[in-house]
Coordinates of C-alpha atoms and ligand atoms in Angstrom, one line a residue:
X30 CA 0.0 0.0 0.0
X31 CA 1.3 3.5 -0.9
X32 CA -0.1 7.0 -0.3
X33 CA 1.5 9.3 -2.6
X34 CA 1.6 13.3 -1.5
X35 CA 2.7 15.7 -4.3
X36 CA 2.1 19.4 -4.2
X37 CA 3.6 22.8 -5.3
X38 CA 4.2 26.0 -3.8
X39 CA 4.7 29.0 -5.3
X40 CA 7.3 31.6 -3.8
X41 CA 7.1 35.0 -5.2
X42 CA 9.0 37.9 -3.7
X43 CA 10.2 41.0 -5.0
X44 CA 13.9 42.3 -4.5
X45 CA 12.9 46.5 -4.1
X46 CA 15.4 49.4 -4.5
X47 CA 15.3 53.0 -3.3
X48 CA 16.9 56.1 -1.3
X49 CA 16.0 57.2 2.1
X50 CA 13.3 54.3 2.7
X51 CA 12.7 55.8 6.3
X52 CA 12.0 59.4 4.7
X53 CA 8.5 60.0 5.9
X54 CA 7.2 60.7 2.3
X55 CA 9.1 57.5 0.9
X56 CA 5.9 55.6 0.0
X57 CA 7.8 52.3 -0.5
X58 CA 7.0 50.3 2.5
X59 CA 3.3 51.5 3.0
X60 CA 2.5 50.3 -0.5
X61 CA 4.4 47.2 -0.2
X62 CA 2.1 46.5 3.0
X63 CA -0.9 47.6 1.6
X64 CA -2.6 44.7 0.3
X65 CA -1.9 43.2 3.5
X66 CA -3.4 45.6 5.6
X67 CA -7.3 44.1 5.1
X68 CA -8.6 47.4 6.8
X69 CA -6.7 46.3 10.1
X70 CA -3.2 47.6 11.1
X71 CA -0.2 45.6 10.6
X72 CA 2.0 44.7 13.4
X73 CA 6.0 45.3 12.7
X74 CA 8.5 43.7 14.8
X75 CA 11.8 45.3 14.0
X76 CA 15.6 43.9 14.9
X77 CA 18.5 46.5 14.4
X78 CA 22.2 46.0 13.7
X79 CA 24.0 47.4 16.4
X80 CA 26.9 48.4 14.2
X81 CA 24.5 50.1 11.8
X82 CA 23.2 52.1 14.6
X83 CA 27.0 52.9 15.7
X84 CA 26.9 55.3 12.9
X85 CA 23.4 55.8 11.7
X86 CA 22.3 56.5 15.8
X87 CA 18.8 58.6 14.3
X88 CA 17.3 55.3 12.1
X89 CA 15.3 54.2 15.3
X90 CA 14.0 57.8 15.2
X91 CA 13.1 57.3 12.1
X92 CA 11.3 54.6 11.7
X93 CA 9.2 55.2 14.9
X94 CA 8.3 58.0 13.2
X95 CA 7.7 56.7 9.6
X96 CA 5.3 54.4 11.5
X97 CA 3.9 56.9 13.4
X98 CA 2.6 58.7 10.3
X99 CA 1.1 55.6 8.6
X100 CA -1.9 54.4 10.9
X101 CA -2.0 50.8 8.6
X102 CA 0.8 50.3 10.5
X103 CA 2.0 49.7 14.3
X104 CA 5.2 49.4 15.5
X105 CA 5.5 46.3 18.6
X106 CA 7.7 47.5 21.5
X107 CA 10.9 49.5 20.3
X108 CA 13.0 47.8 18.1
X109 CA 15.4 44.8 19.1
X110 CA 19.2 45.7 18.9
X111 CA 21.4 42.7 18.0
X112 CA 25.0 42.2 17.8
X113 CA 26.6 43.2 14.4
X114 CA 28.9 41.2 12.4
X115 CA 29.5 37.2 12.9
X116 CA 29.5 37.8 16.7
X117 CA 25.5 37.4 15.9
X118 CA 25.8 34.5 14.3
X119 CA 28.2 32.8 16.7
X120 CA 26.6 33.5 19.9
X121 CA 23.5 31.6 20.1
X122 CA 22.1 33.7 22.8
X123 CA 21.5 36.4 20.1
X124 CA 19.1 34.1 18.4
X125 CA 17.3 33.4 21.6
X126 CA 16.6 36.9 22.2
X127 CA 15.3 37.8 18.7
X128 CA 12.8 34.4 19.8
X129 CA 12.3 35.8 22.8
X130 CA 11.3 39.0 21.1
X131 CA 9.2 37.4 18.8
X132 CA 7.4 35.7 22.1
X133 CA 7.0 38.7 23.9
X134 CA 6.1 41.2 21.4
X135 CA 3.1 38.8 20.5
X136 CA 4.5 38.5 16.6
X137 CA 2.0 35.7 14.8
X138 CA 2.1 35.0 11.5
X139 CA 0.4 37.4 10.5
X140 CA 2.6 40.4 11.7
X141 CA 6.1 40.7 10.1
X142 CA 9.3 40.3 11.6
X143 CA 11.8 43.1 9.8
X144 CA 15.5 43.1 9.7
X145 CA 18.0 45.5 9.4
X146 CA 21.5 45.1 9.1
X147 CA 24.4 43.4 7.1
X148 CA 24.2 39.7 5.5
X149 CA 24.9 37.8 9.4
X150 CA 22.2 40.0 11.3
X151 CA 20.0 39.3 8.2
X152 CA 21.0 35.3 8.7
X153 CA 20.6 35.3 12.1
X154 CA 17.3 36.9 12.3
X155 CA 15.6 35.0 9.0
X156 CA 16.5 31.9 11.1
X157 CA 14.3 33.4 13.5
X158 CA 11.5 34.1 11.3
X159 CA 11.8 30.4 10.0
X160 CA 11.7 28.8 13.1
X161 CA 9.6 31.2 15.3
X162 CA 5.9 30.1 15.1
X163 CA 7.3 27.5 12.2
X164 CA 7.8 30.5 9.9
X165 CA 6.8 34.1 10.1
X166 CA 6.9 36.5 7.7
X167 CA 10.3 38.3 6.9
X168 CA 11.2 41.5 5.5
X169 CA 14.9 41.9 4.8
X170 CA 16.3 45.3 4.8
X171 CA 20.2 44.9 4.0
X172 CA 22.8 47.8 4.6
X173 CA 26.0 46.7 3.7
X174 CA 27.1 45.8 -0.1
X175 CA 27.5 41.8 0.4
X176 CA 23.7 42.1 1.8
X177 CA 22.2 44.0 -1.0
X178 CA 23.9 42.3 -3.9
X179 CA 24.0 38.8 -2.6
X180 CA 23.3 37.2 0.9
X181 CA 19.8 39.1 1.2
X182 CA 18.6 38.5 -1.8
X183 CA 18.4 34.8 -1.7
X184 CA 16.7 32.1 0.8
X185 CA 19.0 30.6 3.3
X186 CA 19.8 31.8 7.1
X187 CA 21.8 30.1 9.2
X188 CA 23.5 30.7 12.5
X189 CA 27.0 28.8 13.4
X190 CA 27.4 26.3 15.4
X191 CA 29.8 23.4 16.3
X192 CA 32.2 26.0 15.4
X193 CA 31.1 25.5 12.1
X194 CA 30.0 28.3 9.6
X195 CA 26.1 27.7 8.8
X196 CA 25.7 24.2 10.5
X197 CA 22.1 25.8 12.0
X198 CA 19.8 27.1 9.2
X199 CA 16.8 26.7 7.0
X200 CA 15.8 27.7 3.4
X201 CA 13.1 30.2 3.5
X202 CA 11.9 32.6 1.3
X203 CA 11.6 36.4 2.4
X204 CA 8.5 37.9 1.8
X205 CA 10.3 41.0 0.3
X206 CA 13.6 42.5 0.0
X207 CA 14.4 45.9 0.4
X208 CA 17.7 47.6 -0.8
X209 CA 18.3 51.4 0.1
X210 CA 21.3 52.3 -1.3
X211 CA 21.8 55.3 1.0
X212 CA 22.6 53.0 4.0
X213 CA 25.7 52.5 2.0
X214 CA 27.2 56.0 3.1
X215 CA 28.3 54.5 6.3
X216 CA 30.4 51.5 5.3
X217 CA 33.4 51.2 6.9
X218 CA 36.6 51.0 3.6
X219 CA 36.5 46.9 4.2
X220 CA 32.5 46.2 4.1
X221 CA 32.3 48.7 1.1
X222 CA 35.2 46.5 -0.4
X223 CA 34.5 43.1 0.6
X224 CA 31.0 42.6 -1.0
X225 CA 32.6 43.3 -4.2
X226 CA 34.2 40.6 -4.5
X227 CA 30.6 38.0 -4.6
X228 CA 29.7 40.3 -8.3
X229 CA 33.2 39.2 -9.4
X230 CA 32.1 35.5 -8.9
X231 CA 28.7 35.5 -9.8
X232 CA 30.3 37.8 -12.7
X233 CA 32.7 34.7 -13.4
X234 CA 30.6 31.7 -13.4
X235 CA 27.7 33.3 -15.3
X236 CA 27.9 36.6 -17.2
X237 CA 31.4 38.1 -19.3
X238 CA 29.3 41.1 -20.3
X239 CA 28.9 42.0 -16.5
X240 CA 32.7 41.1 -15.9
X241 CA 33.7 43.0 -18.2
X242 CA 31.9 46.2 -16.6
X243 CA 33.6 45.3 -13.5
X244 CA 36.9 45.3 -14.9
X245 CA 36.4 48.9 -16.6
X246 CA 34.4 50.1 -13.4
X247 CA 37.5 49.3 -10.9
X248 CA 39.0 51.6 -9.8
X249 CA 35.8 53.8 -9.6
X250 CA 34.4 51.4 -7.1
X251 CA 37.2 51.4 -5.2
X252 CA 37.1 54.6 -4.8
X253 CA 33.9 54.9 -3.9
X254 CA 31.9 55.8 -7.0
X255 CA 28.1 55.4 -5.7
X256 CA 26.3 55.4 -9.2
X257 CA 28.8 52.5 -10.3
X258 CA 28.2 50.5 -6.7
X259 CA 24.4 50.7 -7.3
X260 CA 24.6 49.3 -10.7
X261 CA 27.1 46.2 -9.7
X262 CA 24.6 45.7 -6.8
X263 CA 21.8 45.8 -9.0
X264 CA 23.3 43.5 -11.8
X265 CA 25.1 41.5 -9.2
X266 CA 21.7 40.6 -7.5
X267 CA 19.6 39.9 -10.4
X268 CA 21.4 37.1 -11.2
X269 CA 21.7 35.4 -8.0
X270 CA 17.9 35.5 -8.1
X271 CA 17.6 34.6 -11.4
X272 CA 20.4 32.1 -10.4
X273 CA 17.9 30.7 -7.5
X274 CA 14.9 30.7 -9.2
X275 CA 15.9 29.0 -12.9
X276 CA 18.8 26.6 -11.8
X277 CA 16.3 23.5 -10.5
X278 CA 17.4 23.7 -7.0
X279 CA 16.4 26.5 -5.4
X280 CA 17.0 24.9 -1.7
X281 CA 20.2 22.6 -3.0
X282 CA 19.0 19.0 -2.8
X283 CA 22.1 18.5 -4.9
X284 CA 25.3 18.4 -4.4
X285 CA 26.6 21.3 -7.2
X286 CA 26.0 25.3 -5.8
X287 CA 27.8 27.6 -8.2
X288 CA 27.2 30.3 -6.6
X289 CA 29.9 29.0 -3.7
X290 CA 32.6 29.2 -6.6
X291 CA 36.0 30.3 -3.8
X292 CA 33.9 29.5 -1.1
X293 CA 35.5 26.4 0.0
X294 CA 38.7 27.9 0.9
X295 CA 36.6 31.3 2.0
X296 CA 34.4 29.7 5.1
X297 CA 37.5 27.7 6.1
X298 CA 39.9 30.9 6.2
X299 CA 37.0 33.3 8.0
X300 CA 37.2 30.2 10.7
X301 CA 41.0 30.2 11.0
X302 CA 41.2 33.6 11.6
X303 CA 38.1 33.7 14.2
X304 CA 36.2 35.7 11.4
X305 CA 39.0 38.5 11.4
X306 CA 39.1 38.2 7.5
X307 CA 35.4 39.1 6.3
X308 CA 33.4 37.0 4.6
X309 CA 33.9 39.4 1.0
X310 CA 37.5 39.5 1.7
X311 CA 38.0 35.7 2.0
X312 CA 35.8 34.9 -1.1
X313 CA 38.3 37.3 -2.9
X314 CA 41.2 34.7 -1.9
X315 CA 39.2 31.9 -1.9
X316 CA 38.6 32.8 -5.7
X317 CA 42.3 33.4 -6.8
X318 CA 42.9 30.3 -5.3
X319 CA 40.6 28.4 -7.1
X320 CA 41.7 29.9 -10.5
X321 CA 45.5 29.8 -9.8
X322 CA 44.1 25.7 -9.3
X323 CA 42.3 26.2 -12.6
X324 CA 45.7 27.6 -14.0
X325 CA 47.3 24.3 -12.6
X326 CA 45.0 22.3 -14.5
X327 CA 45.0 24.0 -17.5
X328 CA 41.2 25.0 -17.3
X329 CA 41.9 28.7 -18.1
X330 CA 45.3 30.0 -19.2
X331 CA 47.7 32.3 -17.3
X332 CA 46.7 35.3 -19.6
X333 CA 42.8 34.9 -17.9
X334 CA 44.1 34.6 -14.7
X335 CA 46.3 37.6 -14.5
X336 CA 43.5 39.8 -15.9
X337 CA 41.3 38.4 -13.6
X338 CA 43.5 39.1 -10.7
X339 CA 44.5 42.3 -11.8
X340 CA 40.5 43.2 -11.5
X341 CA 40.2 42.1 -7.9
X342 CA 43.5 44.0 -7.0
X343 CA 42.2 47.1 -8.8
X344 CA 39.1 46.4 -6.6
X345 CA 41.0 47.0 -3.8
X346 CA 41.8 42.9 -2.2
X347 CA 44.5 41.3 -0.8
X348 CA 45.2 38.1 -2.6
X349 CA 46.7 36.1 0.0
X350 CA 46.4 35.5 3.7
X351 CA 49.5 33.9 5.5
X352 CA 47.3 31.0 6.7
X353 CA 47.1 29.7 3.2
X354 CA 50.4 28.2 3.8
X355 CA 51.7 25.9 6.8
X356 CA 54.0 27.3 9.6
X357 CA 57.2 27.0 7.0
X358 CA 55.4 28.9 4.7
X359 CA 56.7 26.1 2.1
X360 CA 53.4 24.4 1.4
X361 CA 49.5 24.8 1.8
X362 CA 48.2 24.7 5.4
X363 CA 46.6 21.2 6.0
X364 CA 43.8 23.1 7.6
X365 CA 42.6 24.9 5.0
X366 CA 42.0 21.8 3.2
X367 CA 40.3 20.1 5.9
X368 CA 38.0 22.7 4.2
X369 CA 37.3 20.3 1.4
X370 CA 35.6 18.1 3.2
X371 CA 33.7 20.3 5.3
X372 CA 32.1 21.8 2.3
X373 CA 31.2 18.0 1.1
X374 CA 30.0 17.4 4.0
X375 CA 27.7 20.4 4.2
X376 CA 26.7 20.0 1.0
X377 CA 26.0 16.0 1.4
X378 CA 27.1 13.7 -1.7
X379 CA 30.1 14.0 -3.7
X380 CA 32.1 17.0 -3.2
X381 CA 31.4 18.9 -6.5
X382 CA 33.7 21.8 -6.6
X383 CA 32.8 24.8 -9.4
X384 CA 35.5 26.0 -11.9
X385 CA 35.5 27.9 -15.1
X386 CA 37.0 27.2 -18.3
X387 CA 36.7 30.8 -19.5
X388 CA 35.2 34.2 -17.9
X389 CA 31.0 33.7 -17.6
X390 CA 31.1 30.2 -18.3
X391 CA 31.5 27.3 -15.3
X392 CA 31.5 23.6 -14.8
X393 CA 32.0 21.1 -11.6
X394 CA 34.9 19.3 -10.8
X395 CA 34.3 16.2 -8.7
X396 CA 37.9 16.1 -6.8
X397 CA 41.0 18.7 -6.1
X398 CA 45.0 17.4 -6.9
X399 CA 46.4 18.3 -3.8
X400 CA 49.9 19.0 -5.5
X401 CA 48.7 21.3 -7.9
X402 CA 46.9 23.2 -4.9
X403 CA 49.7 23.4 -3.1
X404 CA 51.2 25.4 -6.6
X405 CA 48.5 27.5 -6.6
X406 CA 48.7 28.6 -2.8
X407 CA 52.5 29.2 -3.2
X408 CA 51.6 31.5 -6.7
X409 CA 49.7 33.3 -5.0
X410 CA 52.3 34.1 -2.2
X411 CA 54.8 34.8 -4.4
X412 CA 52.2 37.0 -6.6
X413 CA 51.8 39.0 -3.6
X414 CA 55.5 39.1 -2.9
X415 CA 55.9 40.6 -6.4
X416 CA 53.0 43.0 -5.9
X417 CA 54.7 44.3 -2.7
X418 CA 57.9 45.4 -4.3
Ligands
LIG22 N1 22.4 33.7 3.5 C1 23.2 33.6 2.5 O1 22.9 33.2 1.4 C2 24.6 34.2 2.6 C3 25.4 34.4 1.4 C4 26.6 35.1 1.5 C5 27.1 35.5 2.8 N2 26.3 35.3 3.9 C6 26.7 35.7 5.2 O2 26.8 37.1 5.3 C7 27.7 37.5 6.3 C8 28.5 38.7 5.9 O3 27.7 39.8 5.7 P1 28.3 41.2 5.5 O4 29.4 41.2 4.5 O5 27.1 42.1 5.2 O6 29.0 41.6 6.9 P2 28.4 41.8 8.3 O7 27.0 41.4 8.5 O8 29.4 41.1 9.2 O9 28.5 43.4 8.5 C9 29.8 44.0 8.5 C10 29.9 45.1 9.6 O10 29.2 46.2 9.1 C11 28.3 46.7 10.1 N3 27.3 47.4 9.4 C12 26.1 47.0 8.8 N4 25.6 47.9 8.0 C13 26.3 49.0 8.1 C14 26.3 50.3 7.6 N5 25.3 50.7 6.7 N6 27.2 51.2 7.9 C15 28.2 50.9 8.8 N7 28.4 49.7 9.3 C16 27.4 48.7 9.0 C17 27.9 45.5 10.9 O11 27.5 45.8 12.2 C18 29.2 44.7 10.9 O12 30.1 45.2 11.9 C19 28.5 36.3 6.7 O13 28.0 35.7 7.9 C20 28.2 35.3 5.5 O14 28.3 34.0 5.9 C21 25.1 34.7 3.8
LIG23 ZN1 29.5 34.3 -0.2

């Protein structure tokens, strides 16, 4: 005897861009609301980055009074501050407050649970939406460049745990995304940098037109050129949506994710330096890595390597971080590859690694030649030896 259940749901959200969302005349996130609204008010639950209010101290201000001049909507308690950065996302405690929060403030499923902040405060609180009440709605509201143009825009939260990167998470959906680009202002020189680096690999795997525009666009966006950072975010997000939504596995039942291309190496070097090196700036190193391997193997050729290279350093990266290399500084540190095998293991099956055999076009590799890693670690070392004469 079988019963067989099969049935579809439909995810629609909308990634939304703007200036000054919090302006009191910024009709944005009324109309967004508005069809929910059934002639009641809605109830808002907001959680705050604590570094973002380090240098934007007025946004609690401003929302209370953005709500306070739109009766279809009511602000629960005063906003939640949470730790910035992956403190959030390390110390579980932060998670139980934002559930604790959700408990106290009385937010149901029919209330929304808003965050605000860069792409761990955003992971750490969708985890609470997903879990909380077995899923509550979530607005995320991202503020540094790696949120806007890649980790808010997709499905998955997670916390760490095990001293692992992500071991506690879910995929769920957002019920909208809102970029405002003027949240940008405050970024400190690294988290304006380091989010950069995810539109050079989504760039990479997927699109030479958009690399190309990278390349000429620079130096511009290193030095801050807003009009070029909210195109790169723009492009840069629309195609890890159109990434997630068109690939056939929107929540990775399989083993291949593209859009980790550099990651291995990048989660593994954020944990051996206790997060010191950002998430951006390790998937900078993490991707010359992989393509000095891809040199190795004769994937791409040196001449698409250096220019690829040369883009990141015009971005603004470092391309190498001693612990790529073991104590003698002779050969690639053991435990950066134990990397490998944590990102099988998170991924489950075989461990499917993503190259490129030439700029916007990718393919999986099913197992890494240790040797020819070891090459590309010391290239890189002595490329940044080169660099610094
Ligand atoms: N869910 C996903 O699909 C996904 C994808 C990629 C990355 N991520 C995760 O995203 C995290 C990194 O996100 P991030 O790069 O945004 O860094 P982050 O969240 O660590 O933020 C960087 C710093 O900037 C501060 N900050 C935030 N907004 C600011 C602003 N406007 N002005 C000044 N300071 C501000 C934060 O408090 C923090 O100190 C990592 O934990 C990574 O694993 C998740
Ligand atoms: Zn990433």
């Amino acid at each position: 005897m079988k019963i067989t259940q099969n049935f579809t749901v439909n995810y629609h959200y909308e990634v939304l861009f703007t200036r000054g969302l919090f302006a009191p005349a910024n009709p944005l996130l009324r109309d967004l609301l508005r069809k929910e609204t059934n002639n009641k008010s809605i109830k808002l639950g907001v959680v705050i980055d604590t570094g973002l209010l380090d240098y934007q101290p007025d946004l609690i201000d401003k929302i209370k009074n953005y709500i306070a001049n739109a009766p279809e909507l009511t602000l629960v308690e005063t906003p939640l501050i949470v730790l910035g950065g992956e403190p959030v996302k390390n110390e579980t405690n932060e998670l139980i407050k934002t559930l604790e929060f959700i408990n106290n403030a009385k937010i149901d499923r029919h209330s929304f649970l808003i965050a605000i902040g860069g792409g761990a405060v955003l992971d750490m609180v969708g985890f609470a939406a997903a879990i909380g009440h077995r899923g509550i709605r979530h607005i995320r509201i991202p503020t540094t460049v790696l949120s806007q143009n890649d980790s808010g825009v997709g499905v998955k939260n997670s916390i760490n745990f095990f001293d692992k990167k992500n071991f506690l998470g879910s995929f769920a959906p957002p019920y909208a995304v809102i970029n405002d680009f003027e949240f940008l202002n405050t970024l400190t020189e690294r988290d304006w940098r380091s989010g950069m680096s995810e539109a050079v690999k989504v760039a990479l795997i997927k699109d030479a037109h958009f690399f190309n525009w990278i390349e000429t666009n620079a130096l511009a966006l290193n030095q801050r050129d807003i009009v070029a950072m909210e195109k790169l975010i723009f492009d840069c997000a629309a195609l890890h949506v159109a990434h997630i939504s068109t690939n056939g596995d929107p929540f990775e039942m399989g083993s291949s994710r593209p859009l980790d291309f550099g990651h291995w190496a990048a989660h593994k070097l954020e944990q051996l330096t206790q997060f010191e090196v950002k998430h951006g700036e390790a998937v900078a190193i993490g991707l010359a890595l992989d393509l000095a391997y891809a040199v190795q193997s004769k994937f791409i050729d040196l001449v698409t390597f250096d220019r690829i290279y040369q883009v990141l350093i015009n971005l603004g990266f470092d391309l190498f971080h001693p612990l790529l290399l073991d104590a003698e500084g002779t050969s690639i540190n053991p435990e950066l590859i134990k990397g490998l095998e944590e990102f099988r293991e998170h991924l489950g099956g075989v461990l499917t690694i993503t190259m490129i055999e030439q700029i916007g076009a990718k393919f999986d590799v099913h197992s890494i030649n240790i040797e020819q890693l070891n090459l590309a670690a010391i290239q890189l070392s002595q490329k940044k030896k080169l660099h610094a004469n």
